[in-house]
Structure formats: structure tokens, C-alpha cells
Coordinates of C-alpha atoms in Angstrom, one line a residue:
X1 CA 5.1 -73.9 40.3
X2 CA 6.0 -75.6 43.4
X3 CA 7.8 -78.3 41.5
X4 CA 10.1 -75.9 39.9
X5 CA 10.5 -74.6 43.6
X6 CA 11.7 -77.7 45.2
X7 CA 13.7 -79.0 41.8
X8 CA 16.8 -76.6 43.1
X9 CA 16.6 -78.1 46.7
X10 CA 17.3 -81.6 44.4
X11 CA 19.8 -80.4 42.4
X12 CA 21.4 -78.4 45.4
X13 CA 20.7 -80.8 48.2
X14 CA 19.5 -77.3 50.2
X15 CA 16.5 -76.4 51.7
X16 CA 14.9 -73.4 52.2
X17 CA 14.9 -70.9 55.5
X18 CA 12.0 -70.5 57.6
X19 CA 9.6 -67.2 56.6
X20 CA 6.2 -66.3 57.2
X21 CA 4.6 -64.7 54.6
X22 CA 1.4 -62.9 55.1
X23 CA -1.2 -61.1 53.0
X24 CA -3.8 -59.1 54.9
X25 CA -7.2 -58.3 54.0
X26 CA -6.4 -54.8 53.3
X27 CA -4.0 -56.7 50.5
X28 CA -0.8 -55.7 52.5
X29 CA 1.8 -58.1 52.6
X30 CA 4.0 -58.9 55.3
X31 CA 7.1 -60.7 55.6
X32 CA 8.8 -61.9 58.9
X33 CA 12.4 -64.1 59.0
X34 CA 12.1 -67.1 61.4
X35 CA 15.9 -67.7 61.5
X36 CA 19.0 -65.9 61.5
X37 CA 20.8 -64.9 58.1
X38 CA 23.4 -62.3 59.7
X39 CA 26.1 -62.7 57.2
X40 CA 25.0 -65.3 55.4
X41 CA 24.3 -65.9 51.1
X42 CA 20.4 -65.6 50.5
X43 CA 18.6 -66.8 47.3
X44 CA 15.3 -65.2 46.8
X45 CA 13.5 -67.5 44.2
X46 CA 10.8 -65.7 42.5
X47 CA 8.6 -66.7 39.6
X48 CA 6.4 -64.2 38.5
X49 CA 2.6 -65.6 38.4
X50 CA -0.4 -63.6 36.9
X51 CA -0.1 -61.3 39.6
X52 CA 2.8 -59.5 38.4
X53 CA 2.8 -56.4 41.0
X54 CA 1.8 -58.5 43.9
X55 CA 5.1 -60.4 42.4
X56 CA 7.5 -57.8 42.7
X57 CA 6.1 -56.3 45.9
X58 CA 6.5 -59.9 48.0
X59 CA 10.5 -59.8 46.3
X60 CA 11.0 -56.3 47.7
X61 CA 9.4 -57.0 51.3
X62 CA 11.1 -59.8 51.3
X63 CA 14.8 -58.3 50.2
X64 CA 14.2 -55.7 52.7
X65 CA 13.7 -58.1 55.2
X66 CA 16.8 -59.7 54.7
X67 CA 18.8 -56.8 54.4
X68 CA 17.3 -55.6 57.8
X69 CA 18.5 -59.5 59.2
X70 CA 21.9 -58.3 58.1
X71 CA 22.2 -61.1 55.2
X72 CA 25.8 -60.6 53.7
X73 CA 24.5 -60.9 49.8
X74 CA 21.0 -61.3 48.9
X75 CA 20.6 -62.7 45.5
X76 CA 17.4 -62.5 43.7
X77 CA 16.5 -65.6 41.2
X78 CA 14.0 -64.1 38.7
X79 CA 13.7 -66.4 35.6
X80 CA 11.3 -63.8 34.0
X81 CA 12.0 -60.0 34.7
X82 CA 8.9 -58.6 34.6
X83 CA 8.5 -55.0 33.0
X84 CA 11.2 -56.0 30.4
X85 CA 9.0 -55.2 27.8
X86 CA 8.8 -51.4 29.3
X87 CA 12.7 -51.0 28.9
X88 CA 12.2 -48.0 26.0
X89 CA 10.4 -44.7 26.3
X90 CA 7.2 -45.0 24.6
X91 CA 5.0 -41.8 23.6
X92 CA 4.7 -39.7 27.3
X93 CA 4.8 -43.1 29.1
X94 CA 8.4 -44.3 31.6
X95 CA 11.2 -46.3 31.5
X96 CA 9.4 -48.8 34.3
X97 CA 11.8 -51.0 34.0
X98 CA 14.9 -48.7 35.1
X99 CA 12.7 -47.7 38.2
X100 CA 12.2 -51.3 39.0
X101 CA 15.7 -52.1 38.8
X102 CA 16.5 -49.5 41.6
X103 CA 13.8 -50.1 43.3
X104 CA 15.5 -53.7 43.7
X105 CA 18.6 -52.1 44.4
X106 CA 17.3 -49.8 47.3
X107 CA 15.3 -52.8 49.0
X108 CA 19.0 -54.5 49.4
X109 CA 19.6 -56.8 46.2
X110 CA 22.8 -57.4 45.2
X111 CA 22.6 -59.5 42.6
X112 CA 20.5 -61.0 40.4
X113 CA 20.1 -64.2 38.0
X114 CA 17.7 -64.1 35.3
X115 CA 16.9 -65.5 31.7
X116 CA 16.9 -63.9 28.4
X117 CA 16.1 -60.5 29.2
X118 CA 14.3 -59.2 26.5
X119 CA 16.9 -56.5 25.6
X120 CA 20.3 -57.3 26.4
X121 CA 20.8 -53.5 27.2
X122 CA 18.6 -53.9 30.5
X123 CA 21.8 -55.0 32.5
X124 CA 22.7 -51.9 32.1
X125 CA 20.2 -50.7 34.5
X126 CA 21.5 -52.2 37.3
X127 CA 24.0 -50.5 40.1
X128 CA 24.8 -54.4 41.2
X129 CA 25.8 -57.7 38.3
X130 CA 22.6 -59.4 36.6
X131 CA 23.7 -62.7 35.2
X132 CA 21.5 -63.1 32.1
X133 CA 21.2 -66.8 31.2
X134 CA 20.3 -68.5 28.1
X135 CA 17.8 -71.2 27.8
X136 CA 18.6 -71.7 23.8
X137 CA 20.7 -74.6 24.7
X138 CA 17.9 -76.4 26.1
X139 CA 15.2 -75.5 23.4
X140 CA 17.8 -76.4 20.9
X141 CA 18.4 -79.7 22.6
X142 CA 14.6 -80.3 22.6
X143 CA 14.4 -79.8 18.8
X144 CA 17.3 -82.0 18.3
X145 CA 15.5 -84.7 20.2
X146 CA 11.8 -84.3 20.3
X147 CA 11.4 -83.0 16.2
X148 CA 11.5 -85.6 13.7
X149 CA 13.4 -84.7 10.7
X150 CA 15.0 -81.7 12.1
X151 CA 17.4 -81.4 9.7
X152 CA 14.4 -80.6 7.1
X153 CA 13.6 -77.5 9.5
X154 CA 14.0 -73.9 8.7
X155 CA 14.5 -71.4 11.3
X156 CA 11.9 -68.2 11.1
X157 CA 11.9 -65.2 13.1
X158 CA 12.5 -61.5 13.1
X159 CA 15.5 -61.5 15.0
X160 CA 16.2 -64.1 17.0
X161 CA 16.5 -67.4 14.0
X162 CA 20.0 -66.7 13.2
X163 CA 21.7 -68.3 16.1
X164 CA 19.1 -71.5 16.0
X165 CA 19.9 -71.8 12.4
X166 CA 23.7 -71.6 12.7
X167 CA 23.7 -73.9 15.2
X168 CA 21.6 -76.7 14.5
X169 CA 23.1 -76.3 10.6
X170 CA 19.4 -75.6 9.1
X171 CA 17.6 -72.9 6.5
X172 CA 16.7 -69.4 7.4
X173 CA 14.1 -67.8 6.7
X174 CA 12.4 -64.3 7.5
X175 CA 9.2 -63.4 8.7
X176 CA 8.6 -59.5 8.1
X177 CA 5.9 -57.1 9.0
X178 CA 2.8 -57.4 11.6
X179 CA -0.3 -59.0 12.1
X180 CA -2.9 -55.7 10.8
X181 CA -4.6 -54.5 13.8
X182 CA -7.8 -52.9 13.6
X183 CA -7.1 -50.3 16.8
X184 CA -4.8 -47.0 15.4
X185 CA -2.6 -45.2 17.5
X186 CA -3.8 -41.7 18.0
X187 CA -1.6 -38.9 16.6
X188 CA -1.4 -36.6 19.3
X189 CA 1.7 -35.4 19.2
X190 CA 2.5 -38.3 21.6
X191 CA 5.7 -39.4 20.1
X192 CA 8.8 -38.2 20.4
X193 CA 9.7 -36.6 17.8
X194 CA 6.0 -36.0 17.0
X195 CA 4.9 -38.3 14.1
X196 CA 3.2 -36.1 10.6
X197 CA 1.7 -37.7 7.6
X198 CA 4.0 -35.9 5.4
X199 CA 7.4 -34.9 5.5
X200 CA 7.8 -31.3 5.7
X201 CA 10.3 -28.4 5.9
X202 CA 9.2 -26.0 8.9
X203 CA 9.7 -22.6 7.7
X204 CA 13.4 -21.4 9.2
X205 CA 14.9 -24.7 9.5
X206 CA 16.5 -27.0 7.1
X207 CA 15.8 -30.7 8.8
X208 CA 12.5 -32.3 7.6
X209 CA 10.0 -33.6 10.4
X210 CA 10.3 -37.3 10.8
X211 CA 7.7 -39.2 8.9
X212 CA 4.8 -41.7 10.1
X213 CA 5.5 -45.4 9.9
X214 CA 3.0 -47.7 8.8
X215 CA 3.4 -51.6 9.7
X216 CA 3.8 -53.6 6.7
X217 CA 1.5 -57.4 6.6
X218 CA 3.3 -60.2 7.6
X219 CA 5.5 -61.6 4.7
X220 CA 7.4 -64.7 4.8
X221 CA 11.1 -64.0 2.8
X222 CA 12.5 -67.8 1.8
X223 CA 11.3 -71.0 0.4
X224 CA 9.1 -73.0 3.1
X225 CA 7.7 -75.4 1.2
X226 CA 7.7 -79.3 2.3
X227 CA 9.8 -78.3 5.5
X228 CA 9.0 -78.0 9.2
X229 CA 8.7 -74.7 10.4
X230 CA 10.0 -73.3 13.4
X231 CA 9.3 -69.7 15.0
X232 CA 11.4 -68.6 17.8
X233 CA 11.0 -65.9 19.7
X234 CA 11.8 -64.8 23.6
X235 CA 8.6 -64.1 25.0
X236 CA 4.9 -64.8 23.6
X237 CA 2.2 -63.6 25.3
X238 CA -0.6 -62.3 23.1
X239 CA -0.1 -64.9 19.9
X240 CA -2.2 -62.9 17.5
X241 CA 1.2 -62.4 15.5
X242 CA 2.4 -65.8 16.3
X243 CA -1.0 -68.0 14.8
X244 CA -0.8 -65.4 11.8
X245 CA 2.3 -66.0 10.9
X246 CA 1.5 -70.0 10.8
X247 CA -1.5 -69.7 8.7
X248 CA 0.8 -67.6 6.0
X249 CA 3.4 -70.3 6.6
X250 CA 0.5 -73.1 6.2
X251 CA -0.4 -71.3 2.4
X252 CA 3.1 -71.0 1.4
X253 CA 3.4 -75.1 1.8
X254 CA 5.2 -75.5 5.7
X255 CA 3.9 -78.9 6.9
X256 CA 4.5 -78.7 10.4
X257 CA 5.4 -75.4 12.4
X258 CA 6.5 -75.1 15.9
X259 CA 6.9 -71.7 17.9
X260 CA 9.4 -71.7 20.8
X261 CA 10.1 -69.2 23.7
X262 CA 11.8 -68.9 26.5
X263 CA 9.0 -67.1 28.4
X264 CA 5.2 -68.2 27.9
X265 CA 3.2 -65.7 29.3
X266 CA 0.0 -66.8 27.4
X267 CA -2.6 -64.5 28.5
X268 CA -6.3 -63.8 27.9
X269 CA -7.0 -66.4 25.2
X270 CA -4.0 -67.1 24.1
X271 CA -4.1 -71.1 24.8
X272 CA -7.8 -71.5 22.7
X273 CA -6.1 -69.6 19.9
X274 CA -3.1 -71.8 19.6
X275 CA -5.4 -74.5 19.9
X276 CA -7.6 -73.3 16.9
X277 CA -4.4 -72.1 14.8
X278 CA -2.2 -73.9 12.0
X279 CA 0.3 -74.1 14.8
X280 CA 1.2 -77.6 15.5
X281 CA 3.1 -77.2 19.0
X282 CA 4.4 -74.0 20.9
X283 CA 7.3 -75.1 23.0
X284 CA 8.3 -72.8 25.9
X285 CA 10.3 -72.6 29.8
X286 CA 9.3 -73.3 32.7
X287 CA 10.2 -69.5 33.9
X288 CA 6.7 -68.6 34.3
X289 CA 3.6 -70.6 35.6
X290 CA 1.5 -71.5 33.2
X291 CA 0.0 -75.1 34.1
X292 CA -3.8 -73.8 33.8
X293 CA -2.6 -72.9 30.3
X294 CA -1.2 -76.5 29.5
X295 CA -4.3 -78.4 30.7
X296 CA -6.6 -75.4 28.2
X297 CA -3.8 -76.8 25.1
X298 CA -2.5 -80.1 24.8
X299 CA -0.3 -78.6 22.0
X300 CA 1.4 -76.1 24.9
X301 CA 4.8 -78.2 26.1
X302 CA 7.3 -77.8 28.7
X303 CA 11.1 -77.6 29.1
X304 CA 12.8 -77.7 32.1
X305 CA 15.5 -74.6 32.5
X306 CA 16.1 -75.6 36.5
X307 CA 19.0 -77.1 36.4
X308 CA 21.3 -74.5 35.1
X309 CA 18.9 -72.0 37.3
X310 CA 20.5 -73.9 40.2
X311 CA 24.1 -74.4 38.6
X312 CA 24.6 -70.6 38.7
X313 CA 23.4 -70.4 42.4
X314 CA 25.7 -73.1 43.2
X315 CA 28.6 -71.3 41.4
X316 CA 28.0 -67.7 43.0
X317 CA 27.8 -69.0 46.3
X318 CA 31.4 -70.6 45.9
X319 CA 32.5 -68.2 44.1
X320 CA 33.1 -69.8 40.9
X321 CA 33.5 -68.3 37.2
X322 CA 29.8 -68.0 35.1
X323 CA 32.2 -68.7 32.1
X324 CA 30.8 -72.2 31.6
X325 CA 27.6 -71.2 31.8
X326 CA 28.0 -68.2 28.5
X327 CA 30.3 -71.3 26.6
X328 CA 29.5 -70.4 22.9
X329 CA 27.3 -67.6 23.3
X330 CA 27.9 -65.1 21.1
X331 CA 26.6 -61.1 21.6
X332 CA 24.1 -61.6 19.1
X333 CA 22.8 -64.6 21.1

């Protein structure tokens, strides 16, 4: 990832302050300023490797750090915010996400810059602004450029296709339902409001108990056939869902599917089962390291998402408007 590193120092003609950086045998990490930053703008840039806790403990050592150097604004650059996915409450399990957010904001953050968060509503759990960039205009510029016959593409995906599909003037189509998994969640009254097999009246009250959902197979809702199909999505991680999706696609007569993301994650096997699947290329960010992954699946490619990553650093620091930045993004974007 070090070439994403040093990209912004290109684009910004910057370079970085001297820090030392130090992880202990006992796995305790230190962190110790070389320079003066009283008063001064600081960028944290921090990707978020495999190592996602080690991750977010180096970003708040280091904010700390800075705010104890008496740094006027520290700003933290995190292309992927990690716990996103933990942003709802979820049986007897947390919000983790609202406790990392002011966790950020006690170790001396005061703003942030990130991309596609994976619920818009996450800003709101911030005491400080989070600028939440969009890398759609750069996938959407790689389709236009890198997929042959583009305009015989239809757009596929359970929430996110509509924008591509305005935009780039193709079909839409719908992919409903889940891969079946084999592991059941256990009704113990985790849920909230408990889940029952069958609605029923409790004795005294008028309100029926809420009933248990079950997850419908994955179903493909619009005509396919002869076109290239494209799957797009803000995060993909475990592809289970993603390589069943293409082999429905593959029956119901797609030639050529693609599956875009802002964020590739790609854990455990994820890279052999692309490789094995009906999936012809999954096209994602540079916003998390995944290099090992590329050289495991030729059919894994990269965009670059840097450059407006280091437009919005150059604009806060000058005190600019973001406007141009959020230029015909819609809220359903």
C-alpha cells in the first residue's frame, strides 16, 4: 500500500512529518512525534490492512499524539471505515461503530474523510464533520472505458444499480433474495422484538408478536439474456452471494458479468472462489490493501480513488468548498 501512500505526496507536492512508530513484543504500540506540529493541519492517512484492530489502535495513538503536540486540526484520511458494517443493533450484540466514532473523537480527531460509508446514517455518529466521498465516478468511468459494448450492459444489485443505470443510460435489473446458507440462526429470544414461528395474540393485548423471516433464494427480476452483466455493490468481502448470483445470471443467458465495489475486502477464500466462479472480472478501490489477493486472481483489478482522496485534503486545508467534490450526487447516491 505504500504506493497509494506516496501518490498524495505527488499529487500534493507534500511530504510526510517525521514519527516513530513502534510495536513492542508485548504487541503495545507506541507512537513518538519527531517534529513540531503546535498549530499546525495534520493528515493522518490510514488504510486499514488485515489487522483491522491493530488499524484503529495505531490511528488513535497516533491522534493522541498529535493532539498532545498541540496540532490545531488533526484530520483522519480513512478510505474504509472499518466496523461500518456494525452500525445497527443486532440480537444482544453493540452499536461498535458509534463507540468507535467517539473513541476517535476523544483521542483528538476533528475531522475525517472517508469513502462510501456503508450506511449514509453513520455521519451521524460523529460530534466533528466526516466528509463521505464517492468513488462511483471513477468505477463508472472505468466501465465507460475498460467494458466493451457498455451500452449492451444492465445494471444488477439490491440497492445500489439505480444510480449506475441512470447514469451510464443502461437496463436495470434486480437481484432478490440470498445465497441459502446451511448455518441457522438460533432462536433464543435474541432478537429484538423476539422472533416466533407463528404469529400470535398474547392473551390481554391486542398487537400480534412479530413474525420470523425466512430469506428467499436468489432471483434475478429482468431480462439478462445476450447482455453484459454488471453487479455493484459497496463492500465485498465474503463473495458467496456475489459467485451465486453469477452462476444464476450465467443460466438465465448473461455473457459476461462483472461485480464492482468500492471496498474489496476479500477474505478467507474469497480470491480462489472468484477465480472458480462464472464471474468474469470483480473490479474494486484501492481503499484497502489487497495486492496478495490480486497476484491469488488475475480476474481481481484495480482503480485508483487517490486523487480525489488528496483533492479533498488539499481543499480542507485551504479552506475551500467540498461542493465540487458531491457535483451530481444525489441522496440516493
Amino acid at each position: 500500500m505504500k504506493c497509494f501512500f506516496f501518490s498524495f505526496f505527488s499529487f500534493l507536492h507534500i511530504g510526510a512529518f517525521l514519527k516513530t512508530l513502534e510495536h513492542f513484543y508485548f504487541s503495545e504500540t507506541r507512537v513518538e512525534i519527531k517534529e513540531s506540529v503546535r498549530g499546525q493541519d495534520i493528515f493522518i492517512i490510514q488504510t486499514i490492512p488485515r489487522d483491522v484492530n491493530t488499524a484503529v489502535m495505531e490511528l488513535l495513538i497516533m491522534a493522541y499524539a498529535l493532539k498532545t503536540a498541540c496540532a490545531r486540526n488533526i484530520i483522519g484520511v480513512i478510505p474504509y471505515f472499518p466496523y461500518s458494517k456494525q452500525s445497527k443493533m443486532r440480537k444482544r450484540g453493540s452499536i461498535v461503530c458509534k463507540l468507535l466514532a467517539s473513541m476517535l473523537a476523544k483521542a483528538g480527531l476533528t475531522h475525517i474523510i472517508t469513502m462510501d460509508l456503508h450506511q449514509k446514517e453513520i455521519q451521524g455518529f460523529f460530534s466533528f464533520p466526516v466528509d463521505n466521498l464517492r468513488a462511483s465516478p471513477f468505477l463508472l468511468q472505468y466501465i465507460q472505458e475498460e467494458v466493451r459494448n457498455h451500452h449492451f450492459t444492465i445494471s444488477l444489485c439490491p440497492s445500489r444499480a439505480q444510480s449506475y443505470a441512470e447514469r451510464l443510460r443502461l437496463g436495470l435489473a434486480v437481484i432478490h433474495g440470498e445465497a441459502q446458507c446451511t448455518e441457522l440462526d438460533m432462536d433464543d429470544g435474541r432478537h429484538s422484538p423476539p422472533m416466533v414461528k407463528n404469529a400470535t395474540v398474547h392473551p390481554g393485548l391486542e398487537l400480534p408478536l412479530m413474525m420470523a423471516k425466512e430469506k428467499p433464494p436468489i432471483t434475478v427480476v429482468g431480462d439478462v439474456g445476450g447482455r453484459i452483466a454488471i453487479i455493484v455493490d459497496d463492500i465485498i468481502d465474503d463473495v458467496e452471494s456475489f459467485v451465486a448470483a453469477a452462476e444464476i445470471l450465467k443460466e438465465r443467458g448473461a455473457y459476461k458479468i462483472y461485480v464492482m465495489a468500492t471496498h474489496g475486502i476479500l477474505s478467507a477464500e474469497a480470491p480462489r472462489l472468484i477465480e472458480e466462479s462464472s464471474v468474469d472480472e470483480v473490479v474494486v478501490t484501492n481503499t484497502v490493501p489487497h495486492e496478495v489477493q490480486k497476484l491469488q486472481c488475475p480476474k481481481i483489478k484495480t482503480v485508483d480513488i487517490s486523487l480525489i482522496l488528496s483533492e479533498a485534503i488539499r481543499r480542507i486545508h485551504n479552506g475551500e468548498s467540498m461542493a465540487y467534490l458531491f457535483r451530481n450526487i444525489t441522496v440516493d447516491d
